[in-house]
Short mmCIF file of C-alpha atoms in Angstrom, two decimals:
data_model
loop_
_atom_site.label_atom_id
_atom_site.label_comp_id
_atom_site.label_asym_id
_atom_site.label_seq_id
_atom_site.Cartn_x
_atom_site.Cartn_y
_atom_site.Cartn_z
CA UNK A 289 0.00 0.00 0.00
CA UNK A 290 1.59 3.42 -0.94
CA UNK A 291 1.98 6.20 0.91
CA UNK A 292 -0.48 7.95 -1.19
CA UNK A 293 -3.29 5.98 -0.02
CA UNK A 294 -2.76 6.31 3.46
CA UNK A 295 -4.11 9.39 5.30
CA UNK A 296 -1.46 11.76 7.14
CA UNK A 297 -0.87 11.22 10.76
CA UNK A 298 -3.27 13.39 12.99
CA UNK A 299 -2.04 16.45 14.01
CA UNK A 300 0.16 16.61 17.35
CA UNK A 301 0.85 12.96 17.03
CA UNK A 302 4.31 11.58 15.22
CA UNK A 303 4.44 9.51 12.61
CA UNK A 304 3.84 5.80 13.69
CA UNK A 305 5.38 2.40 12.38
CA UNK A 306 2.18 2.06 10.75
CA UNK A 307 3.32 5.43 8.88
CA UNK A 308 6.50 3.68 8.09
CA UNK A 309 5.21 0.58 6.62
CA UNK A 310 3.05 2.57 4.58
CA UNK A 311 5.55 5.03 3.32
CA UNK A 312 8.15 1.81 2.46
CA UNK A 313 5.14 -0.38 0.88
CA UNK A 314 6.05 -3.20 3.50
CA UNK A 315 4.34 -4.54 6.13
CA UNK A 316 4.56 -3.64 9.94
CA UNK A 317 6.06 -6.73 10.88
CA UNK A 318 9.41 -6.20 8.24
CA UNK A 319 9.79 -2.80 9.50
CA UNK A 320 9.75 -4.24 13.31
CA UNK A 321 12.48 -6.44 11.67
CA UNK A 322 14.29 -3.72 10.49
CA UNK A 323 14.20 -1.65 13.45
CA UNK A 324 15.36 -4.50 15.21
CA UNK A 325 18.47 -5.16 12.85
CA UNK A 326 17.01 -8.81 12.30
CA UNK A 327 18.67 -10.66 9.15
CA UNK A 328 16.18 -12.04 6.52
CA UNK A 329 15.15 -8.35 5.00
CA UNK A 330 16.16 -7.91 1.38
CA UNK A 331 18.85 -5.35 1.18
CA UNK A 332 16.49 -2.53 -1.55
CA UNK A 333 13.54 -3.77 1.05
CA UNK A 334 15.76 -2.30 4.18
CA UNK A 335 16.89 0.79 2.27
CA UNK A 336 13.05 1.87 1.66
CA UNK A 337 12.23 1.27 5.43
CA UNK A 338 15.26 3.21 6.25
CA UNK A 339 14.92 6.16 3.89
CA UNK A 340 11.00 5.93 5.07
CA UNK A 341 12.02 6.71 8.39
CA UNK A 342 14.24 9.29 7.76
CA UNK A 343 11.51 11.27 5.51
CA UNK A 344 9.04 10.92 8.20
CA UNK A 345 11.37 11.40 11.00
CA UNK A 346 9.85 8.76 12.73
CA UNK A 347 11.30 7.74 16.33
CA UNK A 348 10.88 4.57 17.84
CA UNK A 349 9.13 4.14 21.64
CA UNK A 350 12.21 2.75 23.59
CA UNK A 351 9.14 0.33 24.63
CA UNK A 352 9.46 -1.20 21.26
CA UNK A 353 13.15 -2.97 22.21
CA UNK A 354 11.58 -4.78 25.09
CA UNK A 355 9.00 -6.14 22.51
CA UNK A 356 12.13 -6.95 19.86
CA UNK A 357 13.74 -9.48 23.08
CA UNK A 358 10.34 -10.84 23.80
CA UNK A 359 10.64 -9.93 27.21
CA UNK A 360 7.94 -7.63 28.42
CA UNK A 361 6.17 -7.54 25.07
CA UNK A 362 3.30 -6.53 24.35
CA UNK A 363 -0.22 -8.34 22.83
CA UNK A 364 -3.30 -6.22 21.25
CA UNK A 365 -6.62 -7.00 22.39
CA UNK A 366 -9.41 -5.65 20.32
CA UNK A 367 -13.18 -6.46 21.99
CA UNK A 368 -16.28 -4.66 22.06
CA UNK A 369 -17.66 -2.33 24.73
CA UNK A 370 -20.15 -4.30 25.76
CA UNK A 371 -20.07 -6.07 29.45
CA UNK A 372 -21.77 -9.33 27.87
CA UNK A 373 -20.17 -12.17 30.30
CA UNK A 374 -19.21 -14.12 27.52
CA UNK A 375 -16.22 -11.61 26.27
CA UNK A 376 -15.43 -9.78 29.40
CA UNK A 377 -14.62 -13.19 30.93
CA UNK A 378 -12.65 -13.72 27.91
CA UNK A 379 -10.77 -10.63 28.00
CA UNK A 380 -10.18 -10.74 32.11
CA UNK A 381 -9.15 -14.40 31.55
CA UNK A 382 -6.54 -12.51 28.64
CA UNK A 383 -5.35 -10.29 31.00
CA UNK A 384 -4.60 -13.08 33.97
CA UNK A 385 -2.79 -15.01 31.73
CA UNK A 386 -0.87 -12.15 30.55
CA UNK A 387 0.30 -11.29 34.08
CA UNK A 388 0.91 -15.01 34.68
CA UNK A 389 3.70 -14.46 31.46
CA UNK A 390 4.54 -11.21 32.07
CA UNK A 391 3.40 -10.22 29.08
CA UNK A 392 2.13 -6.22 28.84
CA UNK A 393 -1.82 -6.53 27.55
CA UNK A 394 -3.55 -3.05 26.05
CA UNK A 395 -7.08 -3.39 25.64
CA UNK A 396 -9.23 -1.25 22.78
CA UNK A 397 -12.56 -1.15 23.00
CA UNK A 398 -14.85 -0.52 20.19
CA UNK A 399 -18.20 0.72 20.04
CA UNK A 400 -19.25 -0.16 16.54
CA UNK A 401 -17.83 -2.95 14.30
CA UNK A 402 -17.68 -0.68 11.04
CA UNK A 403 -14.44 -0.76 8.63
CA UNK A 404 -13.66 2.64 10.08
CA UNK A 405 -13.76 1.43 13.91
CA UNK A 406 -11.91 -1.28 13.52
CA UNK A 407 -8.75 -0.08 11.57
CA UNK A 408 -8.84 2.87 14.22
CA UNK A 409 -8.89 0.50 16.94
CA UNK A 410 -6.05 -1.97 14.96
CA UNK A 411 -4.05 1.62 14.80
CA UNK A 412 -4.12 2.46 18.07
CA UNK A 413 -2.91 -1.04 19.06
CA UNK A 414 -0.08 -1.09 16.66
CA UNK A 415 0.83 2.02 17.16
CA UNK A 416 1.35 1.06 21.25
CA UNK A 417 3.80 -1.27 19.30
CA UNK A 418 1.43 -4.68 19.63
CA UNK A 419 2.80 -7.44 17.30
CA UNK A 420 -0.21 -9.25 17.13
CA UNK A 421 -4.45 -8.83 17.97
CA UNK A 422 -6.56 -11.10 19.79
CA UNK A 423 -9.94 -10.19 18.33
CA UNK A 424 -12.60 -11.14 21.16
CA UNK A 425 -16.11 -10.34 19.30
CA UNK A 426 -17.82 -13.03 18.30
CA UNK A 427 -20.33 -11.02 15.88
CA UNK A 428 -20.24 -11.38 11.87
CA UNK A 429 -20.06 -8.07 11.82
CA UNK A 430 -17.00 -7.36 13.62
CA UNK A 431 -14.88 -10.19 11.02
CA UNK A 432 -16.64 -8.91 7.74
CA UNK A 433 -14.86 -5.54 9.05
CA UNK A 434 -12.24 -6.67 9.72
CA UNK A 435 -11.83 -8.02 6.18
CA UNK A 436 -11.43 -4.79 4.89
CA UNK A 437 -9.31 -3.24 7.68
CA UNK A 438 -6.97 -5.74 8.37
CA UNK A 439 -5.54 -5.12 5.08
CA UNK A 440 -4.97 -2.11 5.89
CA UNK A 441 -3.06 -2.01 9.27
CA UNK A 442 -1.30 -5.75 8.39
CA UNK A 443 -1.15 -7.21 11.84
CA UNK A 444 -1.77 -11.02 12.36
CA UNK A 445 -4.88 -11.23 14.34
CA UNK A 446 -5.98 -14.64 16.40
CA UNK A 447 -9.70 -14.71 16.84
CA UNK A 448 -12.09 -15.83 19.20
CA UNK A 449 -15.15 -17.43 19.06
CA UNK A 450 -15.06 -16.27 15.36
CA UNK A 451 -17.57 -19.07 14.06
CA UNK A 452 -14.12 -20.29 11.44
CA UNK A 453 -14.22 -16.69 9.66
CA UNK A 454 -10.47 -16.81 11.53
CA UNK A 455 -7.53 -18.08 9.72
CA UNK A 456 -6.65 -18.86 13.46
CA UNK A 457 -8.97 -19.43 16.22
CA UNK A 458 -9.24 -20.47 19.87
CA UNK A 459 -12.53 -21.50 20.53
CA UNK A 460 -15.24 -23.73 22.41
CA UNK A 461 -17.43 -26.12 20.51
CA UNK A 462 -20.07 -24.59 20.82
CA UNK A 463 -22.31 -27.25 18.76
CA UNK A 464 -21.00 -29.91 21.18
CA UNK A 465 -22.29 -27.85 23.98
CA UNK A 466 -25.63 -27.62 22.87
CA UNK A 467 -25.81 -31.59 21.72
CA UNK A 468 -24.82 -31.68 25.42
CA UNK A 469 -27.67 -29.83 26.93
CA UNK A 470 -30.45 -31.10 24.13
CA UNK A 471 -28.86 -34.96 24.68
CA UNK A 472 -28.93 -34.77 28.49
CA UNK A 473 -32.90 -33.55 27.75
CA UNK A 474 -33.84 -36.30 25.67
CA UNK A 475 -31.95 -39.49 28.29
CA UNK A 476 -34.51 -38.11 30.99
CA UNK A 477 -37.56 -39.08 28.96
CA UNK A 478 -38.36 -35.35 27.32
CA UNK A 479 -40.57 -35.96 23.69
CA UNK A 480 -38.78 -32.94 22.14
CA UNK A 481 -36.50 -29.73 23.67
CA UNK A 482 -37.85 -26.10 22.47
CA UNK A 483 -34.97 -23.69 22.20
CA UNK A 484 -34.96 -19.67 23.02
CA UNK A 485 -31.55 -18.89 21.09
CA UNK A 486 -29.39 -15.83 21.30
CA UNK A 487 -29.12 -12.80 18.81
CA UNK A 488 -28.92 -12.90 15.18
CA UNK A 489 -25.37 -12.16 14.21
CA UNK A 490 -23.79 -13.78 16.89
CA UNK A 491 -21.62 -16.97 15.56
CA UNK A 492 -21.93 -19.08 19.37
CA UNK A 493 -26.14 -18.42 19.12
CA UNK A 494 -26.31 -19.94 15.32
CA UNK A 495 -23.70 -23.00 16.23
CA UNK A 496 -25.88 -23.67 19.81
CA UNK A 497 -28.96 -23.59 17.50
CA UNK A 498 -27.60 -26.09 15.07
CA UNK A 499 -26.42 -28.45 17.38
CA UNK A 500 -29.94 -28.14 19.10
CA UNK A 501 -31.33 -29.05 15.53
CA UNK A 502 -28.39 -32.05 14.87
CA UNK A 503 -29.32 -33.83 18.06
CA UNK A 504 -33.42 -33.68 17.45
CA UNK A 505 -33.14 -34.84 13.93
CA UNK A 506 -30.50 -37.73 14.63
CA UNK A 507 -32.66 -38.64 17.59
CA UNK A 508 -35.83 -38.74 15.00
CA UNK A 509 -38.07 -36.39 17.04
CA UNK A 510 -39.95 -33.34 16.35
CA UNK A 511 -37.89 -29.72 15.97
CA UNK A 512 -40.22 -26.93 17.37
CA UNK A 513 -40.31 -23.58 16.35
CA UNK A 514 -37.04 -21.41 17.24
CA UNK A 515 -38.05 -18.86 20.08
CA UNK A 516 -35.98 -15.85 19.57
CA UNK A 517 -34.24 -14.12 21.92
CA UNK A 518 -31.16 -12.74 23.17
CA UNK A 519 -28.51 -12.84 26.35
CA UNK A 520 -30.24 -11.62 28.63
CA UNK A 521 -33.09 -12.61 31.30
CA UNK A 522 -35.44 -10.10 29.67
CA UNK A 523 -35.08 -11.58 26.97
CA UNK A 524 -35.51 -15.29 28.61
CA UNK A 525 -38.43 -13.91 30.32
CA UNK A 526 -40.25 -12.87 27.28
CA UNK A 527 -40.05 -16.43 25.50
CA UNK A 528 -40.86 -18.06 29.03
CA UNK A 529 -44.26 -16.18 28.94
CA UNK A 530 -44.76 -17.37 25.29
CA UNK A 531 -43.70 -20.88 26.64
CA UNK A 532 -45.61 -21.34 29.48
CA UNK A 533 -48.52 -21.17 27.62
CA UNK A 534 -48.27 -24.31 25.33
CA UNK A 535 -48.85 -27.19 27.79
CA UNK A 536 -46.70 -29.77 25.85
CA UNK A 537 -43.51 -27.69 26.61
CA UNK A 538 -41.77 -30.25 29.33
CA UNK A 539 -38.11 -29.50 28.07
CA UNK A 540 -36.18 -25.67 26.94
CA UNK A 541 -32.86 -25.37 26.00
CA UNK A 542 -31.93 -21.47 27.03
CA UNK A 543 -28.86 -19.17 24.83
CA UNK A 544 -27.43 -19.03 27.65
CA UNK A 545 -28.09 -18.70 31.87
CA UNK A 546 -29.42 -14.99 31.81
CA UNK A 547 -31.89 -16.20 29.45
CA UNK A 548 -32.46 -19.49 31.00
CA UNK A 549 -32.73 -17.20 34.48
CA UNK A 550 -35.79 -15.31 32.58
CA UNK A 551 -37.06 -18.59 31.55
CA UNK A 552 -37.97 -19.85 34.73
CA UNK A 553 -39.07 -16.67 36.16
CA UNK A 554 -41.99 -16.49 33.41
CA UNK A 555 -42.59 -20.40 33.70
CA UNK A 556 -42.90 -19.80 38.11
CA UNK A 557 -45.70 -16.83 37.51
CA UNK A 558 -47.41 -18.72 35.02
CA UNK A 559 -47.60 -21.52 37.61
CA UNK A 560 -45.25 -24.15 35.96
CA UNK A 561 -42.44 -25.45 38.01
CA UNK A 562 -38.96 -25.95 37.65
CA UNK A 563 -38.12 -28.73 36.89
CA UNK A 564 -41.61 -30.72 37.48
CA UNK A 565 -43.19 -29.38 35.04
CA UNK A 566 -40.39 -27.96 32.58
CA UNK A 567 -36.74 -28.50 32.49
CA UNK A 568 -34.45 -26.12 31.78
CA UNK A 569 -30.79 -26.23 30.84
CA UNK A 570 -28.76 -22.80 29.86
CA UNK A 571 -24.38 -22.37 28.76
CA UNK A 572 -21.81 -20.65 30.80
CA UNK A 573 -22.11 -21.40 33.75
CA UNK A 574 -21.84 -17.94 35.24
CA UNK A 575 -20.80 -17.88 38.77
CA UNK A 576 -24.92 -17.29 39.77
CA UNK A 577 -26.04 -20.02 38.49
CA UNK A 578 -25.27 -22.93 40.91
CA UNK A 579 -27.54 -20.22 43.28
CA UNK A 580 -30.34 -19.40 40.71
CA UNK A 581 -33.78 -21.06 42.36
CA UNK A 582 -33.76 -23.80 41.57
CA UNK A 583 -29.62 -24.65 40.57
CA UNK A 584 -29.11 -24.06 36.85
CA UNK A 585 -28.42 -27.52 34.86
CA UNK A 586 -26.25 -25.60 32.11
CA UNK A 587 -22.90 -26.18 29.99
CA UNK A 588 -19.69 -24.58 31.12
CA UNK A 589 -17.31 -22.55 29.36
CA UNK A 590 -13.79 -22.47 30.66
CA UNK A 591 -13.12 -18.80 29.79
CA UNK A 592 -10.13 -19.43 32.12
CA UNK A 593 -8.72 -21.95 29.89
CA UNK A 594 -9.82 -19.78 26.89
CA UNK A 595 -7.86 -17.28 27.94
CA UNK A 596 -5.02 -18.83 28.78
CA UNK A 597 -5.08 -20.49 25.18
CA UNK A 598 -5.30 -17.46 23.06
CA UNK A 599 -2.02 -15.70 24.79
CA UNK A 600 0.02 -18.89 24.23
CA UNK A 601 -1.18 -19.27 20.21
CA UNK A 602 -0.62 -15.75 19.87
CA UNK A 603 2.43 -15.65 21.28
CA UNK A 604 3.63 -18.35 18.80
CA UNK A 605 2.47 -16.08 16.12
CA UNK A 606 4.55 -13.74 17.61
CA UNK A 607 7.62 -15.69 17.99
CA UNK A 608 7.40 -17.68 14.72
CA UNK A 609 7.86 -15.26 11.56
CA UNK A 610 6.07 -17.91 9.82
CA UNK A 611 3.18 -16.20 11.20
CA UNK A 612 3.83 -12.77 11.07
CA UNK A 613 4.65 -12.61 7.30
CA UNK A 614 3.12 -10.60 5.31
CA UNK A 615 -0.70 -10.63 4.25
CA UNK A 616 -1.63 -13.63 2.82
CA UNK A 617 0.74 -15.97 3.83
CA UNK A 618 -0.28 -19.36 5.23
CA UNK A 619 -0.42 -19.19 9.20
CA UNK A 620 1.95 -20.72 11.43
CA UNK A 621 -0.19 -21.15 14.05
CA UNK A 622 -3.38 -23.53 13.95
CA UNK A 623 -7.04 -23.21 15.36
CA UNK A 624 -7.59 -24.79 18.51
CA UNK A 625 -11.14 -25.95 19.97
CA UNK A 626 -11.75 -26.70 23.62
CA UNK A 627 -14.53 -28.75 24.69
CA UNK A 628 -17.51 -27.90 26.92
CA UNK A 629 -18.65 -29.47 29.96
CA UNK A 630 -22.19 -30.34 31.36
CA UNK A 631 -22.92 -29.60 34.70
CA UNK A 632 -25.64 -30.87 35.94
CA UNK A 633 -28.19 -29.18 38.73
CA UNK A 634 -31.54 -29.40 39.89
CA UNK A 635 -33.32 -27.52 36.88
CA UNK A 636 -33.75 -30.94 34.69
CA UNK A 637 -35.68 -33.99 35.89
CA UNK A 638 -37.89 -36.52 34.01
CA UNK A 639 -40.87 -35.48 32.95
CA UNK A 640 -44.13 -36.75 34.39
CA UNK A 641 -46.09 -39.04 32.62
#
């Protein structure tokens, strides 16, 4: 990308490496090499990066050599503002890890997933001198823009939860969790399981809603209408109202335990108990929910181990040059996929006959 097409740096702010690599036509990560008098780098490719910094006068954070020794370096986390439990836990798990390595974390938080927001938020990363992204919003919207703004700022970026839009992932299964929940359902007795699923858009609500689907089709029994809903108890609460009226509903797979917390609020002022006459399983396994009334049968998460995963893959990205090439090479670093547990409570029981 030229120089040309890349706007000026704001005013009061220096030129950035980002300003570099887009004066010299390379990416971030050759300039990084460059900087850091690392061997590999054509000869004509380290005269541009060097003339590039002289015409720009760029100067380089004395943060930036810590980074170079991979001691003290530093990882880009790009999330959403939202304080959804699914990605704060992921992002607090991020940060634990982090400490545990004694790697430096910097957190950007984005408000809207537009082209725009996201190359502003990659920017301000990279410009803080982070090697590498962990992306932690699970929403099509937030990969289809970063399609077009990746590009643009050429850092590697390990996803989460990304639905396998990510050349690399860490994720849970989420379709295994829901065959879980729906499976556990059907070996107590239940005829069918209705589902309330989570917001359109969101990759974990579609794979929980097809595994709900694989499980009742394999098993030969009848798929009900999809409730929707979204992750939160109002939202539960609403569908549990709409539930509670048809008297053949015995079983409900939730989106997740806020919802399934709604769920069994509308079902206990409608006058249908929980789990006599309706089972209910949600997915987390939030820290509430061994204490909801009665104890949430759900599907755990172990955003802990999530965490934990994500810093060391994208750490190897960071190490291994393989994965740091330029855009479109073929990553290093694989997708990994952790399992879910059940954990079973008192919410599910039999059903009477």
């Amino acid at each position: 990308m030229s120089a040309l097409t890349t706007p000026p740096s704001p005013p009061g702010r220096g030129p950035s490496i980002t300003d570099v690599a887009a004066r010299a036509g390379v990416s971030i990560q050759t300039v990084s090499r460059v900087l850091n008098s690392a061997p590999k780098v054509a000869a004509g490719t380290r005269q541009r990066v060097l003339e590039a910094i002289t015409e720009l006068g760029y100067r380089r954070n004395p943060a930036a050599r810590a980074l170079a020794t991979g001691r003290g370096g530093l990882v880009g986390v790009l999330t959403s503002s939202s304080a959804l439990y699914g990605p704060a836990s992921i992002t607090a798990a991020l940060g634990l890890a982090a400490t545990e390595a004694g790697v430096h974390l910097a957190v950007e938080h984005v408000v809207d997933f537009d082209v725009a927001s996201v190359q502003h938020g990659l920017s301000r990363l990279v410009d803080q001198y982070a090697e590498a992204v962990v992306l932690v919003a699970p929403v099509q919207e937030a990969y289809e823009a970063l399609a077009g703004a990746q590009p643009l700022v050429q850092v590697p970026v390990l996803a989460v939860s990304s639905g396998g839009v990510g050349a690399t992932e860490v994720s849970v299964d989420q379709r295994a969790g829901a065959r879980l929940a729906v499976q556990h359902l059907l070996d107590l007795g239940h005829e069918t399981v209705w589902h309330v699923r989570g917001p359109r858009g969101w990759y974990e609500a579609d794979q929980r809603e097809e595994g709900w689907r694989e499980v009742l089709q394999a098993a030969g029994r009848e798929v009900p209408p999809v409730l929707e809903g979204a992750w939160s108890a109002d939202s539960g609460h609403r569908a549990g109202e709409l539930l509670a009226r048809v008297p053949e509903v015995t079983a409900v797979f939730a989106a997740n335990d806020s919802c399934a917390l709604g769920v069994v609020r509308a079902l206990a002022e409608r006058g249908r108990s929980v789990p006599d006459d309706v089972s209910v399983v949600g997915f987390d396994d939030v820290p509430e929910s061994a204490h909801f009334l009665p104890p949430l049968t759900t599907v755990r998460q172990e955003f802990s181990e999530l965490g934990r995963t994500a810093l060391r893959q994208v750490l190897r990205m960071v190490e291994g040059d393989g994965a740091l090439g330029d855009a479109g090479a073929e990553p290093a670093v694989r997708s990994v996929q952790l399992q879910p547990e059940l954990v079973v409570r008192r919410s599910t029981a039999a059903p009477h006959r």
